[in-house]
PDB file of C-alpha atoms in Angstrom:
ATOM      1  CA  UNK T   1       0.000   0.000   0.000  1.00 32.00           C
ATOM      2  CA  UNK T   2       1.422   3.358  -0.977  1.00 35.00           C
ATOM      3  CA  UNK T   3       2.086   5.914   1.689  1.00 34.00           C
ATOM      4  CA  UNK T   4       0.361   9.295   1.634  1.00 32.00           C
ATOM      5  CA  UNK T   5       2.813  12.093   0.914  1.00 31.00           C
ATOM      6  CA  UNK T   6       1.155  15.481   1.224  1.00 32.00           C
ATOM      7  CA  UNK T   7       2.822  18.178  -0.867  1.00 35.00           C
ATOM      8  CA  UNK T   8       2.831  20.844   1.786  1.00 33.00           C
ATOM      9  CA  UNK T   9       5.212  23.028  -0.158  1.00 32.00           C
ATOM     10  CA  UNK T  10       2.597  23.110  -2.876  1.00 33.00           C
ATOM     11  CA  UNK T  11       0.012  23.837  -0.217  1.00 33.00           C
ATOM     12  CA  UNK T  12       2.561  26.408   0.741  1.00 33.00           C
ATOM     13  CA  UNK T  13       2.050  27.977  -1.902  1.00 30.00           C
ATOM     14  CA  UNK T  14       3.625  28.601   1.615  1.00 28.00           C
ATOM     15  CA  UNK T  15       1.417  27.915   1.634  1.00 29.00           C
ATOM     16  CA  UNK T  16      -3.190  30.753   0.143  1.00 28.00           C
ATOM     17  CA  UNK T  17      -5.273  33.602  -1.221  1.00 24.00           C
ATOM     18  CA  UNK T  18      -8.457  35.543  -0.844  1.00 22.00           C
ATOM     19  CA  UNK T  19     -11.294  34.391  -3.056  1.00 25.00           C
ATOM     20  CA  UNK T  20     -13.857  36.643  -1.467  1.00 26.00           C
ATOM     21  CA  UNK T  21     -12.402  37.481   1.941  1.00 30.00           C
ATOM     22  CA  UNK T  22     -15.417  35.619   3.278  1.00 32.00           C
ATOM     23  CA  UNK T  23     -17.355  38.787   3.984  1.00 36.00           C
ATOM     24  CA  UNK T  24     -19.931  40.935   2.253  1.00 38.00           C
ATOM     25  CA  UNK T  25     -18.663  43.555  -0.157  1.00 42.00           C
ATOM     26  CA  UNK T  26     -18.749  47.055   1.240  1.00 44.00           C
ATOM     27  CA  UNK T  27     -20.818  49.685  -0.502  1.00 49.00           C
ATOM     28  CA  UNK T  28     -18.996  52.462  -2.321  1.00 54.00           C
ATOM     29  CA  UNK T  29     -20.131  54.908   0.322  1.00 62.00           C
ATOM     30  CA  UNK T  30     -18.832  52.802   3.201  1.00 58.00           C
ATOM     31  CA  UNK T  31     -15.550  52.168   1.406  1.00 51.00           C
ATOM     32  CA  UNK T  32     -15.155  55.903   0.806  1.00 55.00           C
ATOM     33  CA  UNK T  33     -15.646  56.606   4.513  1.00 55.00           C
ATOM     34  CA  UNK T  34     -13.072  53.989   5.458  1.00 52.00           C
ATOM     35  CA  UNK T  35     -10.617  55.390   2.952  1.00 50.00           C
ATOM     36  CA  UNK T  36     -11.081  58.902   4.304  1.00 53.00           C
ATOM     37  CA  UNK T  37     -10.518  57.619   7.850  1.00 52.00           C
ATOM     38  CA  UNK T  38      -7.369  55.828   6.695  1.00 47.00           C
ATOM     39  CA  UNK T  39      -5.998  58.990   5.113  1.00 47.00           C
ATOM     40  CA  UNK T  40      -6.665  60.955   8.287  1.00 48.00           C
ATOM     41  CA  UNK T  41      -5.024  58.240  10.402  1.00 47.00           C
ATOM     42  CA  UNK T  42      -2.077  58.000   8.052  1.00 48.00           C
ATOM     43  CA  UNK T  43      -2.357  54.226   7.739  1.00 53.00           C
ATOM     44  CA  UNK T  44      -3.816  51.692   5.329  1.00 53.00           C
ATOM     45  CA  UNK T  45      -6.011  49.166   7.157  1.00 55.00           C
ATOM     46  CA  UNK T  46      -6.270  45.675   5.734  1.00 57.00           C
ATOM     47  CA  UNK T  47      -9.992  46.066   5.096  1.00 57.00           C
ATOM     48  CA  UNK T  48      -9.045  48.429   2.285  1.00 56.00           C
ATOM     49  CA  UNK T  49      -7.126  45.696   0.517  1.00 61.00           C
ATOM     50  CA  UNK T  50      -8.495  45.979  -2.997  1.00 64.00           C
ATOM     51  CA  UNK T  51     -10.439  43.157  -4.608  1.00 68.00           C
ATOM     52  CA  UNK T  52      -8.041  43.349  -7.542  1.00 71.00           C
ATOM     53  CA  UNK T  53      -5.012  42.809  -5.302  1.00 73.00           C
ATOM     54  CA  UNK T  54      -6.781  39.968  -3.484  1.00 71.00           C
ATOM     55  CA  UNK T  55      -7.525  38.284  -6.786  1.00 75.00           C
ATOM     56  CA  UNK T  56      -3.979  38.758  -8.056  1.00 78.00           C
ATOM     57  CA  UNK T  57      -2.578  37.291  -4.844  1.00 77.00           C
ATOM     58  CA  UNK T  58      -4.828  34.240  -5.099  1.00 73.00           C
ATOM     59  CA  UNK T  59      -3.718  33.637  -8.646  1.00 73.00           C
ATOM     60  CA  UNK T  60      -0.028  34.034  -7.841  1.00 78.00           C
ATOM     61  CA  UNK T  61      -0.278  31.504  -5.037  1.00 75.00           C
ATOM     62  CA  UNK T  62      -2.358  28.982  -6.921  1.00 74.00           C
ATOM     63  CA  UNK T  63      -0.080  29.192  -9.952  1.00 75.00           C
ATOM     64  CA  UNK T  64       3.144  28.468  -8.075  1.00 75.00           C
ATOM     65  CA  UNK T  65       5.212  25.806  -9.851  1.00 72.00           C
ATOM     66  CA  UNK T  66       4.689  22.189  -8.869  1.00 73.00           C
ATOM     67  CA  UNK T  67       7.450  19.720  -8.178  1.00 76.00           C
ATOM     68  CA  UNK T  68       7.363  16.168  -9.517  1.00 77.00           C
ATOM     69  CA  UNK T  69       9.223  14.885  -6.454  1.00 76.00           C
ATOM     70  CA  UNK T  70       6.192  14.464  -4.118  1.00 79.00           C
ATOM     71  CA  UNK T  71       4.327  12.201  -6.526  1.00 81.00           C
ATOM     72  CA  UNK T  72       7.461  10.312  -7.495  1.00 81.00           C
ATOM     73  CA  UNK T  73       8.190   9.747  -3.801  1.00 79.00           C
ATOM     74  CA  UNK T  74       4.618   8.634  -3.189  1.00 80.00           C
ATOM     75  CA  UNK T  75       4.709   6.231  -6.120  1.00 82.00           C
ATOM     76  CA  UNK T  76       8.057   4.794  -5.087  1.00 82.00           C
ATOM     77  CA  UNK T  77       9.825   5.961  -8.234  1.00 83.00           C
ATOM     78  CA  UNK T  78      12.253   7.879  -6.051  1.00 81.00           C
ATOM     79  CA  UNK T  79      13.181   7.438  -2.411  1.00 83.00           C
ATOM     80  CA  UNK T  80      14.047  10.247  -0.040  1.00 82.00           C
ATOM     81  CA  UNK T  81      16.623   9.786   2.676  1.00 87.00           C
ATOM     82  CA  UNK T  82      17.870  12.234   5.288  1.00 90.00           C
ATOM     83  CA  UNK T  83      20.722  10.934   7.384  1.00 89.00           C
ATOM     84  CA  UNK T  84      20.750  13.813   9.860  1.00 91.00           C
ATOM     85  CA  UNK T  85      17.531  15.414  11.101  1.00 94.00           C
ATOM     86  CA  UNK T  86      19.373  17.675  13.519  1.00 94.00           C
ATOM     87  CA  UNK T  87      18.614  20.687  11.327  1.00 94.00           C
ATOM     88  CA  UNK T  88      14.933  20.559  12.296  1.00 96.00           C
ATOM     89  CA  UNK T  89      13.690  23.018  14.901  1.00 96.00           C
ATOM     90  CA  UNK T  90      13.059  21.216  18.224  1.00 96.00           C
ATOM     91  CA  UNK T  91       9.362  21.063  19.043  1.00 96.00           C
ATOM     92  CA  UNK T  92      10.194  22.556  22.453  1.00 96.00           C
ATOM     93  CA  UNK T  93      10.993  25.820  20.651  1.00 95.00           C
ATOM     94  CA  UNK T  94       7.257  26.425  20.308  1.00 95.00           C
ATOM     95  CA  UNK T  95       7.136  27.210  24.030  1.00 94.00           C
ATOM     96  CA  UNK T  96       9.379  30.235  23.459  1.00 95.00           C
ATOM     97  CA  UNK T  97       7.238  31.817  20.741  1.00 96.00           C
ATOM     98  CA  UNK T  98       5.175  34.777  21.886  1.00 94.00           C
ATOM     99  CA  UNK T  99       3.915  36.641  18.820  1.00 94.00           C
ATOM    100  CA  UNK T 100       1.397  35.471  16.242  1.00 93.00           C
ATOM    101  CA  UNK T 101       3.928  36.103  13.478  1.00 93.00           C
ATOM    102  CA  UNK T 102       6.458  33.783  15.130  1.00 95.00           C
ATOM    103  CA  UNK T 103       3.812  31.128  15.624  1.00 96.00           C
ATOM    104  CA  UNK T 104       2.563  31.336  12.036  1.00 95.00           C
ATOM    105  CA  UNK T 105       6.092  30.979  10.661  1.00 95.00           C
ATOM    106  CA  UNK T 106       6.643  28.039  13.013  1.00 96.00           C
ATOM    107  CA  UNK T 107       3.493  26.390  11.659  1.00 94.00           C
ATOM    108  CA  UNK T 108       5.066  26.505   8.195  1.00 93.00           C
ATOM    109  CA  UNK T 109       8.348  25.125   9.499  1.00 95.00           C
ATOM    110  CA  UNK T 110       6.722  22.261  11.389  1.00 95.00           C
ATOM    111  CA  UNK T 111       4.391  21.433   8.496  1.00 90.00           C
ATOM    112  CA  UNK T 112       7.466  21.039   6.285  1.00 91.00           C
ATOM    113  CA  UNK T 113       9.056  18.819   8.946  1.00 92.00           C
ATOM    114  CA  UNK T 114       5.891  16.740   9.191  1.00 89.00           C
ATOM    115  CA  UNK T 115       5.945  16.197   5.448  1.00 85.00           C
ATOM    116  CA  UNK T 116       9.570  15.077   5.456  1.00 89.00           C
ATOM    117  CA  UNK T 117       9.167  12.803   8.488  1.00 90.00           C
ATOM    118  CA  UNK T 118       6.234  11.090   6.821  1.00 85.00           C
ATOM    119  CA  UNK T 119       8.203  10.694   3.608  1.00 83.00           C
ATOM    120  CA  UNK T 120      11.059   8.894   5.363  1.00 86.00           C
ATOM    121  CA  UNK T 121       8.850   6.877   7.734  1.00 85.00           C
ATOM    122  CA  UNK T 122       9.886   8.617  10.945  1.00 91.00           C
ATOM    123  CA  UNK T 123       7.653   9.248  13.999  1.00 92.00           C
ATOM    124  CA  UNK T 124       5.488  12.364  13.703  1.00 91.00           C
ATOM    125  CA  UNK T 125       3.630  12.417  17.037  1.00 94.00           C
ATOM    126  CA  UNK T 126       5.626  15.292  18.556  1.00 95.00           C
ATOM    127  CA  UNK T 127       5.402  17.469  15.457  1.00 95.00           C
ATOM    128  CA  UNK T 128       1.681  16.832  15.079  1.00 92.00           C
ATOM    129  CA  UNK T 129       1.159  17.788  18.732  1.00 94.00           C
ATOM    130  CA  UNK T 130       3.034  21.073  18.391  1.00 95.00           C
ATOM    131  CA  UNK T 131       1.133  21.884  15.196  1.00 94.00           C
ATOM    132  CA  UNK T 132      -2.139  21.272  17.007  1.00 93.00           C
ATOM    133  CA  UNK T 133      -1.071  23.702  19.743  1.00 95.00           C
ATOM    134  CA  UNK T 134       0.180  26.417  17.382  1.00 96.00           C
ATOM    135  CA  UNK T 135      -2.812  26.291  15.055  1.00 94.00           C
ATOM    136  CA  UNK T 136      -5.109  26.456  18.080  1.00 94.00           C
ATOM    137  CA  UNK T 137      -3.198  29.488  19.397  1.00 95.00           C
ATOM    138  CA  UNK T 138      -3.673  31.158  16.016  1.00 94.00           C
ATOM    139  CA  UNK T 139      -7.315  30.066  15.786  1.00 92.00           C
ATOM    140  CA  UNK T 140      -6.658  28.225  12.517  1.00 91.00           C
ATOM    141  CA  UNK T 141      -7.152  24.642  13.704  1.00 87.00           C
ATOM    142  CA  UNK T 142      -9.393  24.058  10.713  1.00 83.00           C
ATOM    143  CA  UNK T 143      -6.349  23.676   8.446  1.00 81.00           C
ATOM    144  CA  UNK T 144      -5.383  20.638  10.517  1.00 77.00           C
ATOM    145  CA  UNK T 145      -8.677  19.042   9.526  1.00 78.00           C
ATOM    146  CA  UNK T 146      -7.890  19.600   5.853  1.00 77.00           C
ATOM    147  CA  UNK T 147      -4.610  17.750   6.286  1.00 72.00           C
ATOM    148  CA  UNK T 148      -6.518  14.720   7.596  1.00 74.00           C
ATOM    149  CA  UNK T 149      -8.133  14.135   4.206  1.00 76.00           C
ATOM    150  CA  UNK T 150      -7.145  10.732   2.836  1.00 77.00           C
ATOM    151  CA  UNK T 151      -5.441  10.288  -0.501  1.00 79.00           C
ATOM    152  CA  UNK T 152      -7.098   7.515  -2.556  1.00 78.00           C
ATOM    153  CA  UNK T 153      -5.180   4.254  -2.290  1.00 80.00           C
ATOM    154  CA  UNK T 154      -2.799   3.633  -5.200  1.00 82.00           C
ATOM    155  CA  UNK T 155      -3.643   7.041  -6.681  1.00 86.00           C
ATOM    156  CA  UNK T 156      -2.539   7.791 -10.215  1.00 88.00           C
ATOM    157  CA  UNK T 157      -0.436  10.844 -10.982  1.00 86.00           C
ATOM    158  CA  UNK T 158      -3.565  12.718 -12.061  1.00 88.00           C
ATOM    159  CA  UNK T 159      -5.458  11.705  -8.901  1.00 88.00           C
ATOM    160  CA  UNK T 160      -2.494  12.668  -6.732  1.00 85.00           C
ATOM    161  CA  UNK T 161      -2.244  16.096  -8.369  1.00 83.00           C
ATOM    162  CA  UNK T 162      -6.006  16.666  -8.085  1.00 84.00           C
ATOM    163  CA  UNK T 163      -5.956  15.657  -4.416  1.00 85.00           C
ATOM    164  CA  UNK T 164      -3.095  17.987  -3.465  1.00 81.00           C
ATOM    165  CA  UNK T 165      -4.609  20.805  -5.508  1.00 81.00           C
ATOM    166  CA  UNK T 166      -7.919  20.379  -3.709  1.00 81.00           C
ATOM    167  CA  UNK T 167      -6.172  20.432  -0.347  1.00 81.00           C
ATOM    168  CA  UNK T 168      -4.291  23.563  -1.316  1.00 79.00           C
ATOM    169  CA  UNK T 169      -7.470  25.323  -2.383  1.00 78.00           C
ATOM    170  CA  UNK T 170      -9.303  24.251   0.781  1.00 81.00           C
ATOM    171  CA  UNK T 171      -6.622  25.821   2.942  1.00 81.00           C
ATOM    172  CA  UNK T 172      -6.594  28.925   0.764  1.00 76.00           C
ATOM    173  CA  UNK T 173     -10.346  29.307   1.064  1.00 77.00           C
ATOM    174  CA  UNK T 174     -10.477  28.576   4.800  1.00 80.00           C
ATOM    175  CA  UNK T 175      -7.788  31.089   5.690  1.00 80.00           C
ATOM    176  CA  UNK T 176      -9.147  33.626   3.218  1.00 73.00           C
ATOM    177  CA  UNK T 177     -12.651  33.388   4.617  1.00 72.00           C
ATOM    178  CA  UNK T 178     -11.276  34.321   8.024  1.00 75.00           C
ATOM    179  CA  UNK T 179      -9.247  37.277   6.709  1.00 74.00           C
ATOM    180  CA  UNK T 180      -5.920  35.670   7.614  1.00 81.00           C
ATOM    181  CA  UNK T 181      -3.876  36.641   4.588  1.00 78.00           C
ATOM    182  CA  UNK T 182      -0.916  37.740   6.686  1.00 83.00           C
ATOM    183  CA  UNK T 183      -0.937  34.404   8.533  1.00 88.00           C
ATOM    184  CA  UNK T 184      -1.017  32.590   5.195  1.00 86.00           C
ATOM    185  CA  UNK T 185       2.120  34.301   3.953  1.00 88.00           C
ATOM    186  CA  UNK T 186       3.933  33.865   7.277  1.00 91.00           C
ATOM    187  CA  UNK T 187       3.243  30.112   7.053  1.00 92.00           C
ATOM    188  CA  UNK T 188       4.567  29.981   3.512  1.00 89.00           C
ATOM    189  CA  UNK T 189       7.738  31.837   4.454  1.00 92.00           C
ATOM    190  CA  UNK T 190       8.476  29.395   7.270  1.00 94.00           C
ATOM    191  CA  UNK T 191       7.782  26.433   5.043  1.00 91.00           C
ATOM    192  CA  UNK T 192      10.017  27.724   2.250  1.00 91.00           C
ATOM    193  CA  UNK T 193      12.870  28.357   4.680  1.00 94.00           C
ATOM    194  CA  UNK T 194      12.605  24.871   6.169  1.00 94.00           C
ATOM    195  CA  UNK T 195      12.593  23.208   2.767  1.00 91.00           C
ATOM    196  CA  UNK T 196      15.665  25.251   1.882  1.00 92.00           C
ATOM    197  CA  UNK T 197      17.319  23.871   5.038  1.00 94.00           C
ATOM    198  CA  UNK T 198      16.433  20.368   3.893  1.00 91.00           C
ATOM    199  CA  UNK T 199      17.938  20.926   0.444  1.00 89.00           C
ATOM    200  CA  UNK T 200      21.093  22.355   2.006  1.00 91.00           C
ATOM    201  CA  UNK T 201      21.481  19.327   4.265  1.00 91.00           C
ATOM    202  CA  UNK T 202      24.485  17.319   3.013  1.00 89.00           C
ATOM    203  CA  UNK T 203      22.847  14.104   4.221  1.00 90.00           C
ATOM    204  CA  UNK T 204      19.826  14.499   1.894  1.00 88.00           C
ATOM    205  CA  UNK T 205      19.689  11.744  -0.725  1.00 85.00           C
ATOM    206  CA  UNK T 206      17.107  11.383  -3.465  1.00 81.00           C
ATOM    207  CA  UNK T 207      17.570   7.897  -4.906  1.00 80.00           C
ATOM    208  CA  UNK T 208      16.404   7.405  -8.449  1.00 74.00           C
ATOM    209  CA  UNK T 209      16.424  11.123  -9.267  1.00 70.00           C
ATOM    210  CA  UNK T 210      19.523  12.247 -11.105  1.00 58.00           C
ATOM    211  CA  UNK T 211      18.137  15.733 -11.706  1.00 58.00           C
ATOM    212  CA  UNK T 212      17.369  16.821  -8.174  1.00 60.00           C
ATOM    213  CA  UNK T 213      18.532  20.295  -9.192  1.00 55.00           C
ATOM    214  CA  UNK T 214      14.933  20.691 -10.350  1.00 70.00           C
ATOM    215  CA  UNK T 215      14.138  21.207  -6.700  1.00 78.00           C
ATOM    216  CA  UNK T 216      16.302  24.303  -6.756  1.00 80.00           C
ATOM    217  CA  UNK T 217      14.523  25.769  -9.760  1.00 81.00           C
ATOM    218  CA  UNK T 218      11.203  25.113  -8.057  1.00 82.00           C
ATOM    219  CA  UNK T 219      12.361  26.763  -4.832  1.00 85.00           C
ATOM    220  CA  UNK T 220      13.842  29.735  -6.648  1.00 85.00           C
ATOM    221  CA  UNK T 221      10.531  30.449  -8.382  1.00 85.00           C
ATOM    222  CA  UNK T 222       8.477  29.991  -5.225  1.00 86.00           C
ATOM    223  CA  UNK T 223      10.621  32.384  -3.210  1.00 91.00           C
ATOM    224  CA  UNK T 224      10.319  34.877  -6.049  1.00 90.00           C
ATOM    225  CA  UNK T 225       6.528  34.701  -5.889  1.00 88.00           C
ATOM    226  CA  UNK T 226       6.592  35.140  -2.112  1.00 91.00           C
ATOM    227  CA  UNK T 227       8.796  38.215  -2.469  1.00 92.00           C
ATOM    228  CA  UNK T 228       6.370  39.718  -4.960  1.00 89.00           C
ATOM    229  CA  UNK T 229       3.450  39.077  -2.626  1.00 88.00           C
ATOM    230  CA  UNK T 230       5.156  40.415   0.495  1.00 90.00           C
ATOM    231  CA  UNK T 231       6.053  43.585  -1.414  1.00 88.00           C
ATOM    232  CA  UNK T 232       2.471  44.024  -2.613  1.00 84.00           C
ATOM    233  CA  UNK T 233       0.903  43.383   0.793  1.00 84.00           C
ATOM    234  CA  UNK T 234       3.401  45.074   3.098  1.00 84.00           C
ATOM    235  CA  UNK T 235       1.401  48.328   3.003  1.00 79.00           C
ATOM    236  CA  UNK T 236      -1.527  46.492   4.544  1.00 79.00           C
ATOM    237  CA  UNK T 237       0.501  44.107   6.705  1.00 83.00           C
ATOM    238  CA  UNK T 238       3.757  45.871   7.754  1.00 81.00           C
ATOM    239  CA  UNK T 239       5.216  42.692   9.303  1.00 83.00           C
ATOM    240  CA  UNK T 240       5.340  41.117   5.852  1.00 87.00           C
ATOM    241  CA  UNK T 241       7.987  43.609   4.758  1.00 88.00           C
ATOM    242  CA  UNK T 242      10.340  42.033   7.288  1.00 90.00           C
ATOM    243  CA  UNK T 243       9.405  38.548   6.101  1.00 93.00           C
ATOM    244  CA  UNK T 244      10.283  39.418   2.524  1.00 93.00           C
ATOM    245  CA  UNK T 245      13.600  40.968   3.525  1.00 94.00           C
ATOM    246  CA  UNK T 246      14.487  37.934   5.640  1.00 95.00           C
ATOM    247  CA  UNK T 247      13.792  35.259   3.028  1.00 95.00           C
ATOM    248  CA  UNK T 248      15.001  37.208  -0.042  1.00 94.00           C
ATOM    249  CA  UNK T 249      18.552  35.716   0.040  1.00 95.00           C
ATOM    250  CA  UNK T 250      17.056  32.230  -0.326  1.00 93.00           C
ATOM    251  CA  UNK T 251      16.337  32.951  -3.970  1.00 90.00           C
ATOM    252  CA  UNK T 252      20.016  32.984  -4.917  1.00 90.00           C
ATOM    253  CA  UNK T 253      21.170  30.555  -2.232  1.00 92.00           C
ATOM    254  CA  UNK T 254      18.868  27.849  -3.601  1.00 87.00           C
ATOM    255  CA  UNK T 255      19.792  28.393  -7.261  1.00 85.00           C
ATOM    256  CA  UNK T 256      21.527  24.994  -7.404  1.00 83.00           C
ATOM    257  CA  UNK T 257      22.081  22.113  -5.014  1.00 81.00           C
ATOM    258  CA  UNK T 258      25.746  23.162  -4.816  1.00 86.00           C
ATOM    259  CA  UNK T 259      24.988  26.765  -3.820  1.00 88.00           C
ATOM    260  CA  UNK T 260      22.377  25.411  -1.446  1.00 87.00           C
ATOM    261  CA  UNK T 261      24.837  23.209   0.406  1.00 89.00           C
ATOM    262  CA  UNK T 262      27.554  25.853   0.343  1.00 92.00           C
ATOM    263  CA  UNK T 263      25.085  28.203   2.027  1.00 94.00           C
ATOM    264  CA  UNK T 264      23.954  25.700   4.656  1.00 93.00           C
ATOM    265  CA  UNK T 265      24.820  27.841   7.681  1.00 95.00           C
ATOM    266  CA  UNK T 266      23.358  31.014   6.160  1.00 96.00           C
ATOM    267  CA  UNK T 267      20.118  29.267   5.194  1.00 95.00           C
ATOM    268  CA  UNK T 268      19.727  27.850   8.688  1.00 96.00           C
ATOM    269  CA  UNK T 269      20.302  31.356  10.034  1.00 96.00           C
ATOM    270  CA  UNK T 270      17.519  32.718   7.815  1.00 96.00           C
ATOM    271  CA  UNK T 271      15.136  30.032   9.050  1.00 96.00           C
ATOM    272  CA  UNK T 272      16.040  30.731  12.670  1.00 96.00           C
ATOM    273  CA  UNK T 273      15.631  34.498  12.151  1.00 96.00           C
ATOM    274  CA  UNK T 274      11.975  33.921  11.265  1.00 96.00           C
ATOM    275  CA  UNK T 275      11.373  32.725  14.825  1.00 95.00           C
ATOM    276  CA  UNK T 276      13.008  35.720  16.548  1.00 91.00           C
TER     277      UNK T 276
END
């Protein structure tokens, strides 16, 4: 029986949009009043996020490039091995996190860890427990329920892709409906950084895949999309400006497996900076 391998990096994709923001559309008059209040206050509240920008963000996230590795790992065509899991953030670190931004980024990091642990048949109880706590703290426990969906047994490539796409869109819609766009992007940033740490790990082996550099191209494009989104949304969510600045170096550091591994310490430092 084939093992379920959830493509959380695709879900990441850090894992997220705003189909309708889940609320009723404001009248022109109400919007005008809010805009006037924002000008007077000298700030741009998130409820003024334009429908056009919401739609563009959704599309950017849903159109992020897919990797063939998750399906090939699920099907047994390739096998993933990680000899040293010491790079992963200890689950005890969650006790030190105090801000919602830290917790959201940690959710992305631990989701990536969960995915890898499942892929290499390692225990996941501790990571699942910390994810349950963090998502509860952030009031986004519903995304845990999405991850419990079962992949059809012996799924074909098409079924696998449809399943992961549906999961991705469920999470996008759930978070969007609760106006959690900033949380969505924080999760994606943490997930991207943790996957970069995995790729930089010298003990990572992908058996049966001679072109694992494709992972780098995939990562490079995903980080680029995240940078575009954080730039667009930073006016509405100032914390995202810092996220974009922090993860920006990943785009060049993950250009190839060689640059990835040569930048191991720096990439780990970027991941750790997301939790400070």
